CSV table of C-alpha atoms in Angstrom, one decimal:
chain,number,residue,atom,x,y,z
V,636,UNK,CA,-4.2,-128.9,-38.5
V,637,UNK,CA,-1.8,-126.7,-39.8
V,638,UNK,CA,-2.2,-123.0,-39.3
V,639,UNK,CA,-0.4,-120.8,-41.6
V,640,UNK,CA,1.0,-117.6,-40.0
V,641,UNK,CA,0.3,-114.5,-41.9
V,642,UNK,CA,3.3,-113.6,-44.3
V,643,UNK,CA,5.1,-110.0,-43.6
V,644,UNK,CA,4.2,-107.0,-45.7
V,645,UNK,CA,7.2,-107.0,-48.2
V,646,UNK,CA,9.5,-104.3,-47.0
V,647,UNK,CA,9.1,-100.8,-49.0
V,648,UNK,CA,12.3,-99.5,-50.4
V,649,UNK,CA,11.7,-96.0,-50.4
V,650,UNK,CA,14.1,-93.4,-52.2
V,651,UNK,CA,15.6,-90.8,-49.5
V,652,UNK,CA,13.5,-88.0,-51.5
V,653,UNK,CA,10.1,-89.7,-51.8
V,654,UNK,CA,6.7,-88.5,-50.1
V,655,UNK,CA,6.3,-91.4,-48.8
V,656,UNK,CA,8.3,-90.9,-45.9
V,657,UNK,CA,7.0,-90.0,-42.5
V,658,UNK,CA,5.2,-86.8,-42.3
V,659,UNK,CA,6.7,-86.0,-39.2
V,660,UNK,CA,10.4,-85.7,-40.4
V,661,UNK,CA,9.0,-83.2,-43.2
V,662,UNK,CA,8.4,-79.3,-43.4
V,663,UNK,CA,4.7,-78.5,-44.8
V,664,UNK,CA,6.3,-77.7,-48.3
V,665,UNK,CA,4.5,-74.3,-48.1
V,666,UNK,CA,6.5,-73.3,-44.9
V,667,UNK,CA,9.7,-74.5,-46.5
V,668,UNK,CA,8.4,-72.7,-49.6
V,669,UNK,CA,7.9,-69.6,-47.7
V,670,UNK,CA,11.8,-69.8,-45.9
V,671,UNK,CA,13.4,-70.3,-49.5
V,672,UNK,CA,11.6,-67.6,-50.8
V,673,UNK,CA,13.1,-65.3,-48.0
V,674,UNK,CA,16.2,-66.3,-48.7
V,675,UNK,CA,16.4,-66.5,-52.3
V,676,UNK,CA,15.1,-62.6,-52.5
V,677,UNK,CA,17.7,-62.0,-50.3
V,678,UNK,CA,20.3,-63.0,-52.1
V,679,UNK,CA,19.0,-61.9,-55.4
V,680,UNK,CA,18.7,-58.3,-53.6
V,681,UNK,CA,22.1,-58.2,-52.2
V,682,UNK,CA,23.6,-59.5,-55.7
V,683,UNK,CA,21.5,-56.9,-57.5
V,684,UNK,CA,22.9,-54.2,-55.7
V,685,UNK,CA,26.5,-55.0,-55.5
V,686,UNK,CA,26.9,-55.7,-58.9
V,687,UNK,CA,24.7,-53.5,-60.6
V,688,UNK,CA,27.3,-50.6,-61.0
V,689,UNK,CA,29.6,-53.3,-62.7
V,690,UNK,CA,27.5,-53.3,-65.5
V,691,UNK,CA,26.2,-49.8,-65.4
V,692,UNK,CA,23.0,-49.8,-63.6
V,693,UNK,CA,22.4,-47.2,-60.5
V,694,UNK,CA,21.1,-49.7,-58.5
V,695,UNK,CA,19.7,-46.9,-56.5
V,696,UNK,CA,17.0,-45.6,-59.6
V,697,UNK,CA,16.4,-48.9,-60.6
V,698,UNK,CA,15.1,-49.4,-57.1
V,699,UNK,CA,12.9,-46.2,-57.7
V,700,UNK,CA,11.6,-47.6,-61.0
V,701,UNK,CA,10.7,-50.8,-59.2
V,702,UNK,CA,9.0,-49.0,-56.3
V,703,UNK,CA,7.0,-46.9,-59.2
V,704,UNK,CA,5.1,-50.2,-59.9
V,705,UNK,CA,2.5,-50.2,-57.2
V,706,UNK,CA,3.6,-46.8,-56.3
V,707,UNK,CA,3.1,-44.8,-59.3
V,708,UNK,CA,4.1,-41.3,-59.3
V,709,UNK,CA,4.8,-40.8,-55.5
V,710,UNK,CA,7.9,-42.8,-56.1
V,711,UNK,CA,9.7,-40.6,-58.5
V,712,UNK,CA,12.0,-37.6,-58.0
V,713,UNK,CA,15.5,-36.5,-59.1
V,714,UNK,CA,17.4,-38.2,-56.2
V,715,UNK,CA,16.0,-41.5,-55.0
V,716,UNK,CA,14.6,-40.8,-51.6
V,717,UNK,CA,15.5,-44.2,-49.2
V,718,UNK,CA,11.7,-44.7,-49.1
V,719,UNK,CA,11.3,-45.1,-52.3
V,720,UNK,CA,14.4,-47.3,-52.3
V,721,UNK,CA,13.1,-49.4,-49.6
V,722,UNK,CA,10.2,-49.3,-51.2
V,723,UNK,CA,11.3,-50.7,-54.3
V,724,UNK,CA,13.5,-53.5,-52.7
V,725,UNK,CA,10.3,-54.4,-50.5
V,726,UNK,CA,8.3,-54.7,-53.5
V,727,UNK,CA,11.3,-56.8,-55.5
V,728,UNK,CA,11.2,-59.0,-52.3
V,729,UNK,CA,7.8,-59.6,-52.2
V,730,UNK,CA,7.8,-60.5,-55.7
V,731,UNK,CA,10.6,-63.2,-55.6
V,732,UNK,CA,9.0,-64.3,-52.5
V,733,UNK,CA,6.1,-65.0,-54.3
V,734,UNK,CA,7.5,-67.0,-57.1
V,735,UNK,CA,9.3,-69.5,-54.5
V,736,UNK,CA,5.5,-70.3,-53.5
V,737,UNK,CA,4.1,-70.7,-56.7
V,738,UNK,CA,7.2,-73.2,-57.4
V,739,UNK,CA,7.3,-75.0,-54.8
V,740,UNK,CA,3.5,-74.5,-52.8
V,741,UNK,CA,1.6,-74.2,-55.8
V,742,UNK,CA,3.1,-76.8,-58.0
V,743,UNK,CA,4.7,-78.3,-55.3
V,744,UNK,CA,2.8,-81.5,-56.3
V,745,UNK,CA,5.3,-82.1,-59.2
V,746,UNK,CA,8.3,-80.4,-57.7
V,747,UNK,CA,8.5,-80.5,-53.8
V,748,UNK,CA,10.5,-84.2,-53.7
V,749,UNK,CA,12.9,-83.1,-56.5
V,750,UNK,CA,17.1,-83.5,-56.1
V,751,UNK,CA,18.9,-80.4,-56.1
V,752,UNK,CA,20.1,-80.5,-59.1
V,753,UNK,CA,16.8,-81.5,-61.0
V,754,UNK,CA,15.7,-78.2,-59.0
V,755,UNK,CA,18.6,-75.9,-60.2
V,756,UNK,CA,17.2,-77.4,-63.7
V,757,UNK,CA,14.1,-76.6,-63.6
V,758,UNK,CA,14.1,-72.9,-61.9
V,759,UNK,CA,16.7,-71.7,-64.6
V,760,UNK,CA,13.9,-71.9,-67.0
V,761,UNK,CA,11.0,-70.6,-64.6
V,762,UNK,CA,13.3,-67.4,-64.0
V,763,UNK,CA,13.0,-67.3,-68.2
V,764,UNK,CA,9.1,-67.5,-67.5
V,765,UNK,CA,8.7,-65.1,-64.3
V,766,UNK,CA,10.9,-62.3,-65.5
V,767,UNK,CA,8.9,-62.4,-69.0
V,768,UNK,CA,5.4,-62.8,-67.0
V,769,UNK,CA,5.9,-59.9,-65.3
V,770,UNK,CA,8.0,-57.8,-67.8
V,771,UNK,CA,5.1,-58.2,-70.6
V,772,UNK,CA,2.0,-58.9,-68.8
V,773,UNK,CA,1.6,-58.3,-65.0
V,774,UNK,CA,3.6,-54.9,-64.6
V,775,UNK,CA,2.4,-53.4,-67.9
V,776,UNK,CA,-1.1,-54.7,-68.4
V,777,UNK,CA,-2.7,-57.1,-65.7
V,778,UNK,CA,-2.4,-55.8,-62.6
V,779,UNK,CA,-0.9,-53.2,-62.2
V,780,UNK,CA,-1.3,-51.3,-66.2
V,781,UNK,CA,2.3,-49.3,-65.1
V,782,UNK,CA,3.6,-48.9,-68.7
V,783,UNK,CA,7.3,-47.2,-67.1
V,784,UNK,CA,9.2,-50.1,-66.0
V,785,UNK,CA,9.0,-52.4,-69.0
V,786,UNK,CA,9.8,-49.2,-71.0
V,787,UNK,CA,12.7,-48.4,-68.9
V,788,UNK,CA,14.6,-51.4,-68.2
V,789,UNK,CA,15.6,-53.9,-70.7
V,790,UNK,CA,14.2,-57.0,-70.1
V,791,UNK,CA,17.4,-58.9,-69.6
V,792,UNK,CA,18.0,-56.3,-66.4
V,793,UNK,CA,14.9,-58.5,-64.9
V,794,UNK,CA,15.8,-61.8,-66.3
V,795,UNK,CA,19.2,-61.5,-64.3
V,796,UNK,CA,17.6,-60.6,-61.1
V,797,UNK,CA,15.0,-63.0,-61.3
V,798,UNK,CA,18.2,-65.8,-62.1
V,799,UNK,CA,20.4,-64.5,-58.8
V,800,UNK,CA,16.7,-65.9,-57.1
V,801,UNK,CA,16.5,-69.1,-58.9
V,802,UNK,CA,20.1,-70.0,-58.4
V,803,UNK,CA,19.0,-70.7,-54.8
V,804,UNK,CA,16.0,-72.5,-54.9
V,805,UNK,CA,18.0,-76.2,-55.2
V,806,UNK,CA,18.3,-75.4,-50.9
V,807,UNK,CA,14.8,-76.3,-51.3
V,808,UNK,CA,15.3,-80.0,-51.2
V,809,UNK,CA,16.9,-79.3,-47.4
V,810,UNK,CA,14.7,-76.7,-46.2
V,811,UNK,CA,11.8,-79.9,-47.0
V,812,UNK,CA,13.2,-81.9,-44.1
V,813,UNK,CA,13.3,-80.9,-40.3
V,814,UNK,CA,16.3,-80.7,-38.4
V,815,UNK,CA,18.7,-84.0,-38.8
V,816,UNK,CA,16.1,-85.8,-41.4
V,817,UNK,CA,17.6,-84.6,-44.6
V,818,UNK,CA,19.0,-87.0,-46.8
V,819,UNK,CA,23.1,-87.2,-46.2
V,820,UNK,CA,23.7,-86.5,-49.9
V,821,UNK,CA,21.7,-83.3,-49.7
V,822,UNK,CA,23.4,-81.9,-47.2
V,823,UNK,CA,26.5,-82.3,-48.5
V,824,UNK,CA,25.3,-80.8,-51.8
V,825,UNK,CA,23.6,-77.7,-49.8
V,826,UNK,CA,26.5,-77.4,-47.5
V,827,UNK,CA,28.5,-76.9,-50.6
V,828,UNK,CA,26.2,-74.4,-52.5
V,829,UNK,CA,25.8,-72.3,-49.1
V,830,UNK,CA,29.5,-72.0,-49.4
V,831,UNK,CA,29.7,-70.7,-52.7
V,832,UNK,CA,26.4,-68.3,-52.5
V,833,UNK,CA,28.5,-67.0,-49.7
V,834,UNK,CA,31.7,-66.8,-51.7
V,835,UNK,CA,29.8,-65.0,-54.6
V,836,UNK,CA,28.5,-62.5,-52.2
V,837,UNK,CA,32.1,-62.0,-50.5
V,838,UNK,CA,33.9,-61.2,-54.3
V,839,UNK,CA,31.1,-59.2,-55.3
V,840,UNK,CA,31.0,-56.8,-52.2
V,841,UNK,CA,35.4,-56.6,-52.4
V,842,UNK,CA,34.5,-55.6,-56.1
V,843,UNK,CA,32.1,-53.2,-54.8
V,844,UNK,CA,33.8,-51.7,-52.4
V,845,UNK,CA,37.1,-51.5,-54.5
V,846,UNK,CA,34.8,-50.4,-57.6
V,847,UNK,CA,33.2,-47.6,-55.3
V,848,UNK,CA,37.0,-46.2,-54.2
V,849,UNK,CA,37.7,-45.8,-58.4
V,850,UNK,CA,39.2,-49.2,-58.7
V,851,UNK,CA,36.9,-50.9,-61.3
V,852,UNK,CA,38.1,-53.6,-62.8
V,853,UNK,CA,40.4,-52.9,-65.8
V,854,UNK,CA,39.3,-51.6,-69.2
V,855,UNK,CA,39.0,-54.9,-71.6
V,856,UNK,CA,38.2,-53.1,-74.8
V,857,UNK,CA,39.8,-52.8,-78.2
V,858,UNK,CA,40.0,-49.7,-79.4
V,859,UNK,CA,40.9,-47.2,-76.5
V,860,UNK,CA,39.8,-43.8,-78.4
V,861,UNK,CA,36.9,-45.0,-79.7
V,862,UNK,CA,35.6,-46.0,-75.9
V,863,UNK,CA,37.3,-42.9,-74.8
V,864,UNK,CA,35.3,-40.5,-77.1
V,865,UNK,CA,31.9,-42.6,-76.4
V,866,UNK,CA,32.2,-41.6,-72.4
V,867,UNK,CA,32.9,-37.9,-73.2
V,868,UNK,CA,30.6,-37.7,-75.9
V,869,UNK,CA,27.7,-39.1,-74.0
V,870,UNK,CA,28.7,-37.5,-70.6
V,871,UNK,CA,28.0,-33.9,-72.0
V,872,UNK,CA,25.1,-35.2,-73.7
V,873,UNK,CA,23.9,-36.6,-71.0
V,874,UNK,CA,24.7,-33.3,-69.0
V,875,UNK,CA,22.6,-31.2,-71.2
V,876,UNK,CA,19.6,-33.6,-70.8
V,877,UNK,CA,19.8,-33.4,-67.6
V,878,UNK,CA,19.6,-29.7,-67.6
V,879,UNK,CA,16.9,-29.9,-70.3
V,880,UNK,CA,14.8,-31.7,-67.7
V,881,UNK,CA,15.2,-30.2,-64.4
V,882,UNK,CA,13.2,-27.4,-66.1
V,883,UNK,CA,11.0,-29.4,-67.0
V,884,UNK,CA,10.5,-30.8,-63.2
V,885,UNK,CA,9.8,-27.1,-62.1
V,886,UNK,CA,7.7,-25.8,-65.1
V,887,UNK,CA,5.9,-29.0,-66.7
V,888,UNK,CA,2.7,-28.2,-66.4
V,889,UNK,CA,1.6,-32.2,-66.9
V,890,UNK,CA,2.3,-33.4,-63.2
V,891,UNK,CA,3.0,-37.2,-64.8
V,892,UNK,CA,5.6,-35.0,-67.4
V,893,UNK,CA,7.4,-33.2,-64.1
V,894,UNK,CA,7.8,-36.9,-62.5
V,895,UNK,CA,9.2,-38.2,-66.1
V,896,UNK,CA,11.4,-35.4,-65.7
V,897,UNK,CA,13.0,-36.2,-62.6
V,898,UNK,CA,13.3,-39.7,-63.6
V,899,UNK,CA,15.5,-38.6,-66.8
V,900,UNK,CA,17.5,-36.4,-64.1
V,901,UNK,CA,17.6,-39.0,-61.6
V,902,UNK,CA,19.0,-42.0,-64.2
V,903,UNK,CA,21.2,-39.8,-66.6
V,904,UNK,CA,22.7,-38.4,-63.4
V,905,UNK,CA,23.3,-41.8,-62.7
V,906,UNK,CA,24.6,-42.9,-65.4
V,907,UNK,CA,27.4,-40.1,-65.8
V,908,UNK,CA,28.4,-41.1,-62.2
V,909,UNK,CA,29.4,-44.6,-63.7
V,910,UNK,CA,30.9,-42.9,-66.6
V,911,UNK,CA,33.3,-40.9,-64.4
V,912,UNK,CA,34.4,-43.5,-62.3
V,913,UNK,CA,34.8,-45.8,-64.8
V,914,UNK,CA,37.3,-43.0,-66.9
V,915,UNK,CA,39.0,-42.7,-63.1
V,916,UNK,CA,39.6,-46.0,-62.8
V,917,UNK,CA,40.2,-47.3,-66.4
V,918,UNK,CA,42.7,-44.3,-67.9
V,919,UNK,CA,43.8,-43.0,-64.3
V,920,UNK,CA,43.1,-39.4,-66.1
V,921,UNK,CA,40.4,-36.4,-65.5
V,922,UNK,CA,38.0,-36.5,-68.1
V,923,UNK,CA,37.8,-33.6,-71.0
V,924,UNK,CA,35.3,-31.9,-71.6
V,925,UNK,CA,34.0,-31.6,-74.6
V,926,UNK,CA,34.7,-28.8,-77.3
V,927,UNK,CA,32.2,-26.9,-79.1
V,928,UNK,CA,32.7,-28.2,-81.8
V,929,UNK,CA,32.4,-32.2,-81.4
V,930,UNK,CA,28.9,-30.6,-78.5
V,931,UNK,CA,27.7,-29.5,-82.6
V,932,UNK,CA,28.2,-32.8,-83.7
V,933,UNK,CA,26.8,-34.7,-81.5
V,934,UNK,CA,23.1,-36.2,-82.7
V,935,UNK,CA,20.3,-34.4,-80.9
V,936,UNK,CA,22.6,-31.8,-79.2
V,937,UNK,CA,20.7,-28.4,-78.7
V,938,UNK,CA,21.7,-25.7,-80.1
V,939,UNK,CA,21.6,-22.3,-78.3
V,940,UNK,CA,18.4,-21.4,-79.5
V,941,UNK,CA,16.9,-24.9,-78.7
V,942,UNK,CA,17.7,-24.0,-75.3
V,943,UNK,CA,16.3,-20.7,-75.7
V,944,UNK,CA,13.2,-21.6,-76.9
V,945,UNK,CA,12.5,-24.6,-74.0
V,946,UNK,CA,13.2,-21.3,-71.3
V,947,UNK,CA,11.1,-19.0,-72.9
V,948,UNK,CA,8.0,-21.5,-73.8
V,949,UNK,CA,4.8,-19.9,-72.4
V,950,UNK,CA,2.9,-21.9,-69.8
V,951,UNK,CA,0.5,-23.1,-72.2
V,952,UNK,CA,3.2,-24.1,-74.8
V,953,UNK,CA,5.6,-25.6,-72.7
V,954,UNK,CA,4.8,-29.3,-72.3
V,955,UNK,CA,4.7,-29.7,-75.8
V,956,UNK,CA,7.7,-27.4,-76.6
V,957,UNK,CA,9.8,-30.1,-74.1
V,958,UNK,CA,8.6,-33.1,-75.4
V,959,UNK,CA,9.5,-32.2,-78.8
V,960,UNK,CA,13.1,-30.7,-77.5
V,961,UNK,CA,13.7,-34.2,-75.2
V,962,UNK,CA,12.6,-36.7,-77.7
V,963,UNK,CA,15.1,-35.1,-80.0
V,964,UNK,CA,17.5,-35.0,-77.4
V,965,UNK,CA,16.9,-39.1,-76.9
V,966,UNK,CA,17.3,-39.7,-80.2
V,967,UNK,CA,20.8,-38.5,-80.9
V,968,UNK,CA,21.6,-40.8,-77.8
V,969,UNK,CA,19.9,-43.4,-78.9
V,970,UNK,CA,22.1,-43.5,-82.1
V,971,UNK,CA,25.5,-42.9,-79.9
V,972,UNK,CA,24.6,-45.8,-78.1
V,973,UNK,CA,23.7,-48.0,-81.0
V,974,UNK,CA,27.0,-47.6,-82.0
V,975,UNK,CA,28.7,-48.6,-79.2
V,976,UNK,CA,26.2,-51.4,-78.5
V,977,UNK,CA,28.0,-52.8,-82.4
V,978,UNK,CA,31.4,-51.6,-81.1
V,979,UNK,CA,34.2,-53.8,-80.0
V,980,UNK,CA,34.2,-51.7,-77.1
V,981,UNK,CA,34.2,-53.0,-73.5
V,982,UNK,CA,32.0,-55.4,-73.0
V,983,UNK,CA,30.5,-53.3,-70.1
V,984,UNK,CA,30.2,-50.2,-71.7
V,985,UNK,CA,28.7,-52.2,-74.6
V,986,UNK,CA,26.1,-53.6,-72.2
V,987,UNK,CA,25.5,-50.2,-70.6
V,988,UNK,CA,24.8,-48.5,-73.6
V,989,UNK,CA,21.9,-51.6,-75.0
V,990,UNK,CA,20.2,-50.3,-71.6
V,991,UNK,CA,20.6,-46.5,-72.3
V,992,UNK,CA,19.2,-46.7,-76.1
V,993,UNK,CA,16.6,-49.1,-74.2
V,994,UNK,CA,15.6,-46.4,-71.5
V,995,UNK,CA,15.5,-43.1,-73.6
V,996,UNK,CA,13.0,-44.5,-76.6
V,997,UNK,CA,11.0,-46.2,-73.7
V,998,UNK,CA,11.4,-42.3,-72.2
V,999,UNK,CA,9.7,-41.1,-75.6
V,1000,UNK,CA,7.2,-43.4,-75.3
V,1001,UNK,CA,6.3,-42.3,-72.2
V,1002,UNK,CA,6.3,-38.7,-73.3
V,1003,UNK,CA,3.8,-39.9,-75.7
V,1004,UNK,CA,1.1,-41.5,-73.2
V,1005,UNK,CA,2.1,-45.2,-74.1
V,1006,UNK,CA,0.7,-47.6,-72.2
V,1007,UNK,CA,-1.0,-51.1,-72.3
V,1008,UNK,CA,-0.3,-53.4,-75.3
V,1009,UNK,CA,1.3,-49.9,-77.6
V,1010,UNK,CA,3.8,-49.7,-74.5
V,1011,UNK,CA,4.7,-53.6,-74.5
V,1012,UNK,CA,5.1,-53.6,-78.2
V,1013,UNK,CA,7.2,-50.4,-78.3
V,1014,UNK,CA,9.3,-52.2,-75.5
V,1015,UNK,CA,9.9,-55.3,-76.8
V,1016,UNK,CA,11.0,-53.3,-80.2
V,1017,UNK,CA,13.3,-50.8,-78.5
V,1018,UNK,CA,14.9,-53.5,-77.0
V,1019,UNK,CA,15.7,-55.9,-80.3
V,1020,UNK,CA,16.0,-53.3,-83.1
V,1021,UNK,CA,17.9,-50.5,-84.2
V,1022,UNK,CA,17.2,-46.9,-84.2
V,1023,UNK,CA,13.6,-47.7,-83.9
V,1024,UNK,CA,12.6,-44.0,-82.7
């Protein structure tokens, strides 16, 4: 009698990235989820803040704005105090950090055993979606129904924060495996993209620090006056705003209108801060100041008895008396800022002033009590077209 011995099980040829593996030389995706949203936010907050001057952003009130999401009103004032700061970056971290779990814990079904560069692929697009989820719906409706961020920064300002995350999340595919387990190929690919996160980080902070010494990088425009004139001109317009709403952060009788106020202090003050340094280090010069006559005509520059009338507005009057003042104020920037936006300026200045003409209509809007779906629309218009206020 023959006896047949029982045939092997065929031998499994399992791909270095599959779930088949053994459990024990993988990370519970939710824990490796969790570590690459820690570092992602990370980096996305240290980019953030070293390059947001390079583009005309005080990171320092756009950390403010951020904090004003779940904090409302507290977080507001004419200087940005370091809690609200902290604040803001806390709440920017949180918010990344959650994103990395919804990627990778979430729907880590589908994406969890992904290569690194199928990963890259994928999150490019998912910043696309996350920065628009929460720039029209969860910031300004559902959950939080705070209509001042989406109004104040463009949404392309989120869309790049929310990509200096993404641009991490291919570590993923490393961060899966415990210590020594990782496939050889994705180690060297991680090793490689450590490197250059690091190197990014490195340039940026020189470019900083140089940038915050008055050594920006040079001027790149193409017509020299024309940029020249655009800095002054909205420097002393900005100047007067400012004035215009420090009385309004003392006398407002609104206590939402006195924290608007110190918002427009805070950011135009921040804005002319760029401006100067950038006229330092691009025409090695001291700015002039502007005569009377090109302060006349200037859109939406007060006249004397503009300014008369905001400081001698009754108590009763005043609110009103300001809003009408400031939203004519914002227009005349808003149209100096269109047309450097179509200039052949530098590309810098160009992109500073989209987020200025962005800002001060979202600023009218505010003025105005917009919120919910009126203050998403009016966003998502002030940001595309032209002179809309």
């Amino acid at each position: 009698m023959n006896v047949v011995a029982p045939s092997a099980p065929p031998t499994q040829h399992i791909h270095a990235g599959s779930s088949l593996l053994p459990p024990s030389r993988r990370r519970s995706r939710w824990i490796a989820a969790a570590t690459l949203g820690l570092i992602s936010s990370t980096f996305s907050t240290i980019v953030s803040q070293l390059s947001a001057a390079r583009i005309g952003r005080d990171a320092a009130v756009d950390w403010m704005t951020v904090a004003a999401i779940p904090a409302r009103d507290w977080a507001l004032s004419a200087e940005p105090s370091w809690s609200a700061i902290l604040a803001g970056i806390a709440f920017h971290q949180w918010a990344d950090f959650s994103w990395a779990l919804v990627f990778f814990g979430v729907l880590g079904r589908w994406t969890a055993d992904l290569r690194p560069l199928t990963i890259l692929g994928l999150a490019l697009p998912w910043a696309v979606f996350s920065s628009a989820t929460e720039w029209f719906v969860l910031v300004p409706l559902f959950p939080f129904w705070q209509p001042l961020f989406t109004l104040q920064q463009p949404y392309w300002i989120g869309l790049l924060v929310h990509g200096s995350s993404a641009v991490m999340y291919p570590l993923f595919a490393r961060l899966r495996w415990k210590r020594g387990h990782a496939p050889a190929r994705d180690v060297r690919f991680t090793n490689a993209w450590i490197t250059g996160a690091i190197t990014v980080v490195a340039v940026l902070g020189i470019i900083a620090l140089f940038g915050g010494h008055g050594y920006e990088l040079p001027w790149i425009g193409r017509d020299k006056d024309a940029d020249q004139t655009y800095i002054r001109h909205m420097t002393a317009h900005h100047a007067q705003g400012i004035g215009l709403a420090q009385i309004a952060a003392e006398r407002a009788q609104d206590p939402h209108l006195r924290k608007l106020a110190m918002l427009m202090v805070a950011s135009q003050a921040g804005e002319n801060r760029i401006f100067e340094n950038w006229w330092l280090s691009w025409f090695d010069t001291e700015m002039p100041d502007c005569s009377t006559e090109e302060r006349a005509a200037m859109p939406g520059f007060l006249t004397v008895a503009d300014m008369r009338q905001i400081k001698s507005a009754s108590m009763d009057q005043f609110d009103s008396v300001f809003v009408e003042l400031m939203s004519k104020h914002h227009r005349g920037a808003v149209k100096m800022a269109d047309q450097m936006w179509h200039s052949s300026g530098d590309l810098r200045l160009r992109v500073m002033a989209h987020a200025i003409r962005h800002e001060q209509q979202g600023e009218i809007a505010l003025m105005e009590h917009a919120d919910g779906i009126a203050a998403v629309s009016a966003a998502f218009r002030n940001m595309l077209a032209d002179n809309v206020n």
